[in-house]
Tab-separated table of C-alpha atoms in Angstrom:
chain	number	residue	atom	x	y	z
Z	997	MET	CA	79.105	134.917	74.100
Z	998	PRO	CA	76.340	133.183	76.058
Z	999	GLU	CA	76.564	129.469	76.668
Z	1000	ALA	CA	74.356	127.266	74.528
Z	1001	ALA	CA	71.269	126.098	76.361
Z	1002	GLN	CA	71.612	122.519	77.596
Z	1003	LEU	CA	69.398	120.075	75.740
Z	1004	SER	CA	66.879	118.039	77.648
Z	1005	VAL	CA	67.214	114.289	77.226
Z	1006	PRO	CA	64.114	114.031	74.983
Z	1007	GLU	CA	65.435	116.914	72.819
Z	1008	LEU	CA	68.859	115.317	72.585
Z	1009	LEU	CA	67.444	111.924	71.607
Z	1010	ALA	CA	65.168	113.469	68.998
Z	1011	LEU	CA	68.110	115.253	67.370
Z	1012	ASP	CA	70.234	112.122	67.678
Z	1013	ARG	CA	67.588	110.070	65.885
Z	1014	GLN	CA	67.263	112.695	63.157
Z	1015	HIS	CA	70.921	113.431	62.456
Z	1016	VAL	CA	73.378	111.012	64.087
Z	1017	TRP	CA	74.329	107.791	62.331
Z	1018	HIS	CA	75.656	105.431	64.988
Z	1019	PRO	CA	78.131	102.619	64.263
Z	1020	TYR	CA	76.614	99.456	62.786
Z	1021	GLY	CA	73.170	100.999	63.005
Z	1022	PRO	CA	70.373	102.066	60.661
Z	1023	MET	CA	69.492	105.658	59.796
Z	1024	PRO	CA	67.329	106.815	61.438
Z	1025	GLY	CA	68.000	104.729	64.525
Z	1026	ARG	CA	65.358	102.344	65.817
Z	1027	ASP	CA	66.442	102.086	69.439
Z	1028	ASP	CA	67.382	105.098	71.534
Z	1029	PRO	CA	70.951	104.939	72.862
Z	1030	LEU	CA	71.643	105.610	76.536
Z	1031	VAL	CA	72.683	109.202	77.160
Z	1032	VAL	CA	75.941	109.482	79.115
Z	1033	ALA	CA	76.393	112.720	81.074
Z	1034	SER	CA	79.857	112.021	82.502
Z	1035	ALA	CA	82.308	109.242	83.290
Z	1036	SER	CA	84.852	108.670	86.040
Z	1037	GLY	CA	86.892	105.671	87.080
Z	1038	VAL	CA	85.026	102.651	85.713
Z	1039	ARG	CA	81.570	104.257	85.883
Z	1040	LEU	CA	79.370	105.889	83.272
Z	1041	ARG	CA	76.841	108.363	84.677
Z	1042	LEU	CA	73.588	108.531	82.752
Z	1043	ALA	CA	71.684	111.725	82.043
Z	1044	GLU	CA	68.456	110.087	83.224
Z	1045	PRO	CA	67.636	106.800	84.967
Z	1046	VAL	CA	67.369	103.663	82.832
Z	1047	GLU	CA	65.934	100.506	84.414
Z	1048	GLY	CA	66.266	102.358	87.708
Z	1049	ARG	CA	70.004	102.932	87.216
Z	1050	THR	CA	71.832	106.245	86.882
Z	1051	GLU	CA	75.332	104.774	87.020
Z	1052	LEU	CA	76.815	101.809	85.145
Z	1053	VAL	CA	80.083	99.931	85.528
Z	1054	ASP	CA	81.710	99.912	82.099
Z	1055	GLY	CA	82.544	96.339	81.132
Z	1056	MET	CA	83.728	97.355	77.650
Z	1057	SER	CA	86.522	99.894	78.279
Z	1058	SER	CA	84.884	101.941	75.500
Z	1059	TRP	CA	85.506	99.266	72.874
Z	1060	TRP	CA	88.628	98.032	74.689
Z	1061	SER	CA	90.505	101.332	74.799
Z	1062	ALA	CA	89.963	102.957	78.225
Z	1063	VAL	CA	92.322	100.665	80.130
Z	1064	HIS	CA	92.942	103.259	82.872
Z	1065	GLY	CA	89.267	104.133	83.232
Z	1066	TYR	CA	87.765	107.598	82.750
Z	1067	ASN	CA	88.712	111.082	83.897
Z	1068	HIS	CA	92.155	109.931	85.032
Z	1069	PRO	CA	94.098	112.835	86.592
Z	1070	VAL	CA	97.403	111.885	84.911
Z	1071	LEU	CA	95.886	111.717	81.442
Z	1072	ASN	CA	93.805	114.838	82.057
Z	1073	GLU	CA	96.916	116.777	83.010
Z	1074	ALA	CA	98.793	115.529	79.941
Z	1075	ALA	CA	95.987	116.741	77.694
Z	1076	ARG	CA	95.652	120.119	79.427
Z	1077	GLY	CA	99.390	120.756	79.447
Z	1078	GLN	CA	99.781	119.959	75.765
Z	1079	LEU	CA	96.716	122.004	74.865
Z	1080	ASP	CA	98.396	125.075	76.340
Z	1081	ARG	CA	101.506	124.464	74.232
Z	1082	MET	CA	100.181	123.251	70.870
Z	1083	SER	CA	97.114	121.222	69.949
Z	1084	HIS	CA	98.236	120.377	66.420
Z	1085	VAL	CA	100.842	121.075	63.781
Z	1086	MET	CA	101.353	119.363	60.444
Z	1087	PHE	CA	103.829	116.479	60.519
Z	1088	GLY	CA	105.166	116.987	57.002
Z	1089	GLY	CA	108.497	118.786	57.335
Z	1090	LEU	CA	107.923	119.427	61.054
Z	1091	THR	CA	108.285	117.324	64.163
Z	1092	HIS	CA	107.703	117.738	67.890
Z	1093	GLU	CA	108.621	116.129	71.189
Z	1094	PRO	CA	105.365	114.285	72.004
Z	1095	ALA	CA	105.414	112.301	68.749
Z	1096	VAL	CA	109.161	111.624	68.910
Z	1097	ARG	CA	108.901	110.444	72.506
Z	1098	LEU	CA	105.958	108.213	71.626
Z	1099	ALA	CA	107.670	106.614	68.622
Z	1100	ALA	CA	110.838	105.977	70.628
Z	1101	ARG	CA	108.846	104.480	73.503
Z	1102	LEU	CA	106.868	102.187	71.201
Z	1103	ALA	CA	110.064	100.945	69.558
Z	1104	GLU	CA	111.536	100.326	73.021
Z	1105	ILE	CA	108.660	98.202	74.335
Z	1106	ALA	CA	107.622	96.439	71.099
Z	1107	PRO	CA	108.922	92.979	70.193
Z	1108	ASP	CA	112.615	93.099	69.317
Z	1109	GLY	CA	113.358	94.401	65.839
Z	1110	LEU	CA	110.366	96.705	65.342
Z	1111	GLU	CA	112.274	99.983	65.248
Z	1112	HIS	CA	110.355	102.303	62.926
Z	1113	VAL	CA	106.967	103.838	63.747
Z	1114	PHE	CA	104.352	105.373	61.442
Z	1115	LEU	CA	101.663	107.211	63.410
Z	1116	ALA	CA	98.130	106.811	62.057
Z	1117	ASP	CA	94.672	108.138	62.856
Z	1118	SER	CA	92.906	104.902	63.831
Z	1119	GLY	CA	93.379	101.165	64.103
Z	1120	SER	CA	91.823	100.413	60.739
Z	1121	VAL	CA	94.045	103.007	59.064
Z	1122	SER	CA	97.100	101.468	60.719
Z	1123	VAL	CA	96.217	98.174	59.006
Z	1124	GLU	CA	95.846	100.041	55.695
Z	1125	VAL	CA	99.329	101.458	56.271
Z	1126	ALA	CA	100.707	98.010	57.121
Z	1127	VAL	CA	99.339	96.553	53.889
Z	1128	LYS	CA	100.646	99.503	51.899
Z	1129	MET	CA	104.094	99.023	53.490
Z	1130	CYS	CA	104.179	95.391	52.409
Z	1131	LEU	CA	102.918	96.011	48.875
Z	1132	GLN	CA	105.365	98.871	48.385
Z	1133	TYR	CA	108.217	96.831	49.835
Z	1134	TRP	CA	107.820	94.076	47.253
Z	1135	ARG	CA	107.408	96.574	44.420
Z	1136	SER	CA	110.571	98.352	45.587
Z	1137	VAL	CA	112.653	95.156	45.666
Z	1138	GLY	CA	111.552	94.120	42.180
Z	1139	LYS	CA	108.737	91.659	42.940
Z	1140	PRO	CA	105.575	93.606	42.067
Z	1141	ARG	CA	103.521	90.398	41.527
Z	1142	LYS	CA	103.445	89.805	45.272
Z	1143	GLN	CA	100.168	91.630	45.923
Z	1144	ARG	CA	97.831	89.216	47.744
Z	1145	LEU	CA	97.303	88.857	51.462
Z	1146	MET	CA	96.789	85.660	53.417
Z	1147	THR	CA	94.926	85.391	56.699
Z	1148	TRP	CA	92.782	82.856	58.506
Z	1149	ARG	CA	89.027	82.745	58.825
Z	1150	GLY	CA	87.311	84.257	61.812
Z	1151	GLY	CA	89.374	87.448	61.790
Z	1152	TYR	CA	88.513	91.127	61.939
Z	1153	HIS	CA	90.876	93.977	61.027
Z	1154	GLY	CA	88.723	97.071	60.609
Z	1155	ASP	CA	86.167	98.762	58.403
Z	1156	THR	CA	88.299	100.471	55.742
Z	1157	TRP	CA	88.997	98.852	52.389
Z	1158	GLN	CA	92.064	96.610	52.658
Z	1159	PRO	CA	91.274	95.610	56.263
Z	1160	MET	CA	87.772	94.570	55.178
Z	1161	SER	CA	89.323	92.277	52.564
Z	1162	VAL	CA	91.021	90.195	55.288
Z	1163	CYS	CA	88.004	90.029	57.606
Z	1164	ASP	CA	86.108	86.749	57.582
Z	1165	PRO	CA	84.533	86.549	54.099
Z	1166	ASP	CA	81.445	84.560	55.107
Z	1167	GLY	CA	80.508	85.069	58.734
Z	1168	GLY	CA	81.933	88.570	59.103
Z	1169	MET	CA	80.153	91.897	58.912
Z	1170	HIS	CA	81.746	92.728	55.547
Z	1171	GLU	CA	80.189	89.913	53.538
Z	1172	LEU	CA	78.207	92.630	51.763
Z	1173	TRP	CA	81.333	93.729	49.895
Z	1174	GLN	CA	82.358	90.387	48.441
Z	1175	GLY	CA	83.037	90.803	44.732
Z	1176	ALA	CA	84.173	94.389	45.178
Z	1177	LEU	CA	86.965	93.770	47.693
Z	1178	PRO	CA	90.362	92.385	46.646
Z	1179	ARG	CA	90.290	88.575	46.675
Z	1180	GLN	CA	92.580	87.393	49.428
Z	1181	LEU	CA	93.709	83.930	50.512
Z	1182	PHE	CA	92.000	82.425	53.577
Z	1183	ALA	CA	93.309	79.568	55.667
Z	1184	ASP	CA	90.901	77.630	57.867
Z	1185	ALA	CA	90.204	79.227	61.247
Z	1186	PRO	CA	92.784	78.267	63.874
Z	1187	PRO	CA	91.646	75.509	66.241
Z	1188	PRO	CA	90.328	77.137	69.430
Z	1189	GLY	CA	92.001	77.041	72.806
Z	1190	PHE	CA	94.888	79.182	74.065
Z	1191	ASP	CA	96.229	76.280	76.130
Z	1192	ALA	CA	95.375	73.588	73.585
Z	1193	PRO	CA	98.411	71.827	72.078
Z	1194	PRO	CA	98.981	72.917	68.463
Z	1195	ASP	CA	97.318	70.647	65.909
Z	1196	PRO	CA	99.984	69.197	63.548
Z	1197	ALA	CA	97.449	68.933	60.717
Z	1198	TYR	CA	96.572	72.603	61.033
Z	1199	GLU	CA	100.237	73.578	61.210
Z	1200	ALA	CA	100.785	71.649	57.977
Z	1201	HIS	CA	97.784	73.435	56.434
Z	1202	LEU	CA	99.318	76.839	57.188
Z	1203	ARG	CA	102.754	75.853	55.900
Z	1204	GLU	CA	101.319	74.384	52.712
Z	1205	LEU	CA	99.271	77.490	51.873
Z	1206	VAL	CA	102.198	79.855	52.394
Z	1207	ALA	CA	104.492	77.642	50.324
Z	1208	ARG	CA	102.019	77.175	47.469
Z	1209	HIS	CA	101.149	80.861	47.156
Z	1210	ALA	CA	104.464	82.467	48.109
Z	1211	GLY	CA	104.994	83.862	44.619
Z	1212	GLU	CA	101.882	86.054	44.897
Z	1213	LEU	CA	101.752	86.720	48.647
Z	1214	ALA	CA	102.907	90.075	49.929
Z	1215	ALA	CA	102.074	89.285	53.543
Z	1216	VAL	CA	100.221	87.151	56.042
Z	1217	VAL	CA	98.125	89.251	58.445
Z	1218	VAL	CA	96.562	87.828	61.621
Z	1219	GLU	CA	95.357	88.821	65.065
Z	1220	PRO	CA	97.771	87.088	67.435
Z	1221	VAL	CA	96.234	84.795	70.075
Z	1222	VAL	CA	92.797	86.519	70.197
Z	1223	GLN	CA	90.462	86.947	67.239
Z	1224	GLY	CA	88.467	89.944	68.429
Z	1225	ALA	CA	85.345	91.249	66.722
Z	1226	GLY	CA	85.360	88.279	64.352
Z	1227	GLY	CA	84.317	85.940	67.163
Z	1228	MET	CA	86.315	86.453	70.392
Z	1229	VAL	CA	88.135	83.155	69.873
Z	1230	PHE	CA	91.496	82.330	71.481
Z	1231	HIS	CA	94.106	80.144	69.794
Z	1232	SER	CA	97.478	78.601	70.571
Z	1233	PRO	CA	100.505	80.899	70.288
Z	1234	GLY	CA	102.203	77.987	68.519
Z	1235	TYR	CA	100.456	78.895	65.261
Z	1236	LEU	CA	102.194	82.276	65.297
Z	1237	ARG	CA	105.570	80.509	65.412
Z	1238	VAL	CA	104.512	78.350	62.471
Z	1239	LEU	CA	103.570	81.436	60.451
Z	1240	ARG	CA	106.866	83.122	61.321
Z	1241	GLU	CA	108.832	80.080	60.159
Z	1242	ALA	CA	106.786	79.631	56.985
Z	1243	CYS	CA	107.018	83.307	56.044
Z	1244	ASP	CA	110.786	83.321	56.598
Z	1245	GLU	CA	111.238	80.161	54.562
Z	1246	HIS	CA	109.214	81.368	51.578
Z	1247	GLY	CA	109.879	85.103	51.488
Z	1248	VAL	CA	106.558	86.480	52.769
Z	1249	LEU	CA	106.118	89.341	55.232
Z	1250	LEU	CA	104.191	88.816	58.485
Z	1251	ILE	CA	101.802	91.406	59.983
Z	1252	PHE	CA	100.407	91.142	63.508
Z	1253	ASP	CA	97.275	93.193	64.209
Z	1254	GLU	CA	97.637	93.988	67.936
Z	1255	ILE	CA	95.019	96.740	67.960
Z	1256	ALA	CA	92.797	94.836	70.393
Z	1257	THR	CA	95.489	92.800	72.162
Z	1258	GLY	CA	98.269	95.351	72.648
Z	1259	PHE	CA	99.215	96.935	75.978
Z	1260	GLY	CA	98.540	94.009	78.260
Z	1261	ARG	CA	95.011	92.864	77.495
Z	1262	THR	CA	95.947	89.164	77.127
Z	1263	GLY	CA	98.409	89.078	80.030
Z	1264	SER	CA	101.443	89.785	77.843
Z	1265	LEU	CA	102.345	93.376	76.943
Z	1266	PHE	CA	101.830	92.355	73.315
Z	1267	ALA	CA	100.180	89.083	72.321
Z	1268	ALA	CA	103.229	88.288	70.181
Z	1269	GLY	CA	105.058	87.812	73.477
Z	1270	HIS	CA	103.114	84.603	74.129
Z	1271	ALA	CA	104.809	83.125	71.067
Z	1272	GLY	CA	108.184	84.804	71.452
Z	1273	VAL	CA	108.246	85.948	67.820
Z	1274	THR	CA	108.519	89.309	66.068
Z	1275	PRO	CA	106.424	90.154	63.007
Z	1276	ASP	CA	107.785	92.289	60.184
Z	1277	VAL	CA	104.982	94.800	60.760
Z	1278	MET	CA	102.767	95.353	63.808
Z	1279	CYS	CA	99.663	97.511	64.274
Z	1280	VAL	CA	98.587	99.019	67.610
Z	1281	GLY	CA	95.748	101.362	68.581
Z	1282	LYS	CA	92.725	101.379	70.914
Z	1283	ALA	CA	94.447	101.451	74.352
Z	1284	LEU	CA	97.383	103.480	72.984
Z	1285	THR	CA	95.934	106.754	74.314
Z	1286	GLY	CA	94.016	105.178	77.185
Z	1287	GLY	CA	90.805	105.801	75.264
Z	1288	TYR	CA	91.153	109.596	75.306
Z	1289	LEU	CA	91.835	110.403	71.639
Z	1290	THR	CA	92.054	108.510	68.398
Z	1291	MET	CA	95.584	107.440	67.474
Z	1292	ALA	CA	97.232	104.269	66.220
Z	1293	ALA	CA	100.649	103.219	64.965
Z	1294	THR	CA	102.215	100.855	62.456
Z	1295	LEU	CA	105.653	99.564	63.437
Z	1296	CYS	CA	108.067	97.813	61.087
Z	1297	THR	CA	111.558	96.352	60.949
Z	1298	PRO	CA	114.540	98.142	59.363
Z	1299	ALA	CA	114.446	95.580	56.544
Z	1300	VAL	CA	110.950	96.686	55.505
Z	1301	ALA	CA	111.815	100.384	55.756
Z	1302	ASP	CA	115.105	99.949	53.881
Z	1303	GLY	CA	113.392	98.019	51.095
Z	1304	ILE	CA	110.864	100.802	50.557
Z	1305	SER	CA	113.593	103.458	50.707
Z	1306	ARG	CA	115.538	101.760	47.901
Z	1307	GLY	CA	112.564	101.724	45.536
Z	1308	GLU	CA	111.616	103.798	42.535
Z	1309	VAL	CA	109.374	105.815	44.878
Z	1310	PRO	CA	111.608	105.882	47.975
Z	1311	VAL	CA	108.956	107.149	50.403
Z	1312	LEU	CA	105.956	105.530	52.045
Z	1313	ALA	CA	103.086	107.002	50.077
Z	1314	HIS	CA	100.821	107.843	53.000
Z	1315	GLY	CA	100.349	111.083	54.940
Z	1316	PRO	CA	97.309	111.739	57.166
Z	1317	THR	CA	96.513	115.387	57.892
Z	1318	PHE	CA	96.472	114.754	61.628
Z	1319	MET	CA	99.440	112.383	61.661
Z	1320	GLY	CA	101.409	112.606	64.901
Z	1321	ASN	CA	98.824	114.907	66.499
Z	1322	PRO	CA	100.649	116.373	69.534
Z	1323	LEU	CA	97.583	116.285	71.768
Z	1324	ALA	CA	96.994	112.576	71.131
Z	1325	ALA	CA	100.723	111.813	71.292
Z	1326	SER	CA	101.060	113.539	74.674
Z	1327	VAL	CA	98.184	111.562	76.119
Z	1328	ALA	CA	99.604	108.347	74.614
Z	1329	ASP	CA	102.989	109.090	76.214
Z	1330	ALA	CA	101.274	109.606	79.571
Z	1331	SER	CA	99.154	106.486	79.133
Z	1332	LEU	CA	102.213	104.325	78.448
Z	1333	ASP	CA	104.042	105.854	81.417
Z	1334	LEU	CA	101.026	105.136	83.603
Z	1335	LEU	CA	100.737	101.548	82.378
Z	1336	LEU	CA	104.419	100.685	82.674
Z	1337	SER	CA	104.961	102.392	86.034
Z	1338	GLN	CA	102.450	100.024	87.619
Z	1339	ASP	CA	102.258	96.262	87.940
Z	1340	TRP	CA	99.784	96.016	85.067
Z	1341	ALA	CA	100.394	92.268	84.710
Z	1342	ARG	CA	99.251	91.666	88.293
Z	1343	GLU	CA	96.091	93.710	87.711
Z	1344	VAL	CA	95.262	91.846	84.507
Z	1345	LYS	CA	95.884	88.536	86.306
Z	1346	ARG	CA	93.581	89.654	89.128
Z	1347	ILE	CA	90.813	90.520	86.668
Z	1348	GLU	CA	91.361	87.212	84.876
Z	1349	ALA	CA	90.896	85.341	88.153
Z	1350	GLY	CA	87.728	87.319	88.889
Z	1351	LEU	CA	86.293	86.607	85.447
Z	1352	ARG	CA	87.070	82.894	85.743
Z	1353	ASP	CA	85.432	82.711	89.148
Z	1354	GLY	CA	82.443	84.836	88.203
Z	1355	LEU	CA	81.707	82.999	84.972
Z	1356	ALA	CA	82.409	79.463	86.182
Z	1357	ASP	CA	78.741	78.699	86.906
Z	1358	ALA	CA	77.722	79.858	83.430
Z	1359	THR	CA	79.326	76.769	81.895
Z	1360	ALA	CA	76.287	74.683	82.796
Z	1361	ALA	CA	73.695	77.401	82.157
Z	1362	GLU	CA	70.990	76.870	79.577
Z	1363	GLY	CA	71.777	78.540	76.273
Z	1364	VAL	CA	75.521	78.926	76.973
Z	1365	ARG	CA	77.658	77.011	74.517
Z	1366	ASP	CA	81.111	78.013	75.744
Z	1367	VAL	CA	82.845	80.050	78.431
Z	1368	ARG	CA	86.372	81.347	77.864
Z	1369	VAL	CA	88.673	83.739	79.689
Z	1370	LEU	CA	92.141	85.041	78.830
Z	1371	GLY	CA	93.766	87.973	80.585
Z	1372	ALA	CA	91.221	90.760	81.042
Z	1373	ILE	CA	88.830	89.217	78.504
Z	1374	GLY	CA	85.767	87.171	79.430
Z	1375	VAL	CA	83.421	85.586	76.882
Z	1376	LEU	CA	80.126	83.715	77.005
Z	1377	GLN	CA	79.224	82.179	73.662
Z	1378	LEU	CA	75.519	81.407	73.389
Z	1379	ASP	CA	73.636	78.931	71.218
Z	1380	HIS	CA	71.527	81.763	69.799
Z	1381	GLU	CA	71.794	85.327	68.545
Z	1382	VAL	CA	71.605	87.970	71.250
Z	1383	ASP	CA	68.499	90.153	71.355
Z	1384	MET	CA	70.321	93.481	71.732
Z	1385	ALA	CA	67.461	95.408	73.327
Z	1386	ALA	CA	66.743	92.652	75.858
Z	1387	ALA	CA	70.478	92.177	76.512
Z	1388	THR	CA	70.973	95.871	77.205
Z	1389	ARG	CA	68.049	95.953	79.633
Z	1390	ALA	CA	69.328	92.869	81.450
Z	1391	ALA	CA	72.846	94.289	81.854
Z	1392	VAL	CA	71.624	97.748	82.884
Z	1393	ARG	CA	69.386	96.231	85.573
Z	1394	GLU	CA	72.590	94.758	87.029
Z	1395	GLY	CA	74.250	98.200	86.847
Z	1396	VAL	CA	76.630	97.322	84.011
Z	1397	TRP	CA	77.245	98.493	80.462
Z	1398	LEU	CA	77.873	95.645	77.995
Z	1399	ARG	CA	77.639	95.549	74.207
Z	1400	PRO	CA	77.135	91.956	73.000
Z	1401	PHE	CA	77.167	91.019	69.339
Z	1402	ARG	CA	75.932	88.036	67.342
Z	1403	ASP	CA	75.992	85.108	69.795
Z	1404	LEU	CA	78.636	86.602	72.085
Z	1405	VAL	CA	78.366	88.234	75.492
Z	1406	TYR	CA	81.796	89.486	76.470
Z	1407	ALA	CA	83.631	91.920	78.724
Z	1408	MET	CA	86.978	93.707	78.529
Z	1409	PRO	CA	87.019	95.808	81.716
Z	1410	PRO	CA	89.453	98.641	82.459
Z	1411	TYR	CA	92.504	97.419	84.356
Z	1412	ILE	CA	91.515	99.522	87.384
Z	1413	THR	CA	88.238	97.604	87.813
Z	1414	GLY	CA	87.954	96.417	91.410
Z	1415	ASP	CA	87.047	92.880	92.424
Z	1416	GLU	CA	83.455	93.782	93.389
Z	1417	ASP	CA	82.902	95.448	90.036
Z	1418	VAL	CA	84.408	92.471	88.179
Z	1419	ALA	CA	81.897	90.285	90.026
Z	1420	ARG	CA	79.123	92.701	89.040
Z	1421	ILE	CA	80.198	92.504	85.390
Z	1422	CYS	CA	80.085	88.709	85.550
Z	1423	ALA	CA	76.598	88.810	87.085
Z	1424	ALA	CA	75.466	91.057	84.237
Z	1425	MET	CA	76.950	88.702	81.646
Z	1426	ARG	CA	75.071	85.787	83.209
Z	1427	ALA	CA	71.879	87.869	83.224
Z	1428	VAL	CA	72.279	88.659	79.534
Z	1429	ALA	CA	72.792	84.967	78.815
Z	1430	ARG	CA	69.515	84.195	80.624
Z	1431	GLU	CA	67.399	87.030	79.285
Z	1432	GLY	CA	69.024	88.217	76.053
């Protein structure tokens, strides 16, 4: 069978505009996306020059997932080897080594007590599963009225139904669905500052809300330490300890959404480690497979699993077709081996130092309201909305791929990003702040 003729860039873009609906974009699209021909290490190679550039340093890790960079020989070999054995098999009534190894490894490295692993298709679905676990747990133990969720403002947990209901109800991207989504309970946003001492008044606010609504709350769900797509805000780990204590005292389950923060991004393997607490349920995704394939996981304690197993319906009522996909599980196994066999904490610390140094001058720049860095995360918050087209041009001229949103210019580079490329990313962020 002859190979399909390769599309020219104009042909590809015309078909893209006609048929492809990109995330958070209109249909048809108004701005042509950049066409990527290949990727290796931390660089994206473009199919044609843009702003004089054919190669861009990726400051986004493909939405925070490609922590080892692109075209990594270890991950490539894991995918090829598994492809020769078995690309997929249903997980109902069958099992296989890649998924078993992955579940066991996740239970081993997760915060103490998270022993059971449900493999999901994506981060948002893992949050759906977490919510379903908590709702079914309370129904199984005879408290079916406990159906609401509590979170704090400024959060983001995904684009499917229950996760949308615990995203920020006013400033978030899901405001459109208010009135249709379940009505959840929102605490005030946590005071900003990872190193800031916990605010006693805010701690009291959290405790009071959990206590007052305990009879209807199934769970509290939060992003630990870093609120990601809701605003890239960092908060004190002390508030996680307060939530753990309040949930224990009043019989409410606690969910940590570690989809963005898991696997070292904040300088701790999981952000929960900054607080030294274990949630009842934890969600991971994004970097789980090193950005190669979509896979996520929902971990829970034996108490949650046992409660569900004693119920009228003694099974978790969820079963994705591609659950435990062996190809994704094999790459995830290899990605975790790669991460944990290296001094990932040193690399994240090195990137953190480079981001702090490279963004230090931006503090006094016109239009920049705040500069914040934690682990391999750097953020410039502006006093205005970013002009996406102008921002993209400014970053590309510096040889960097960034994807700002709202008033935020941020970077989450792959952990293999060298010091010169970290400096280049910072220069691009400053350029976006000036021109975007």
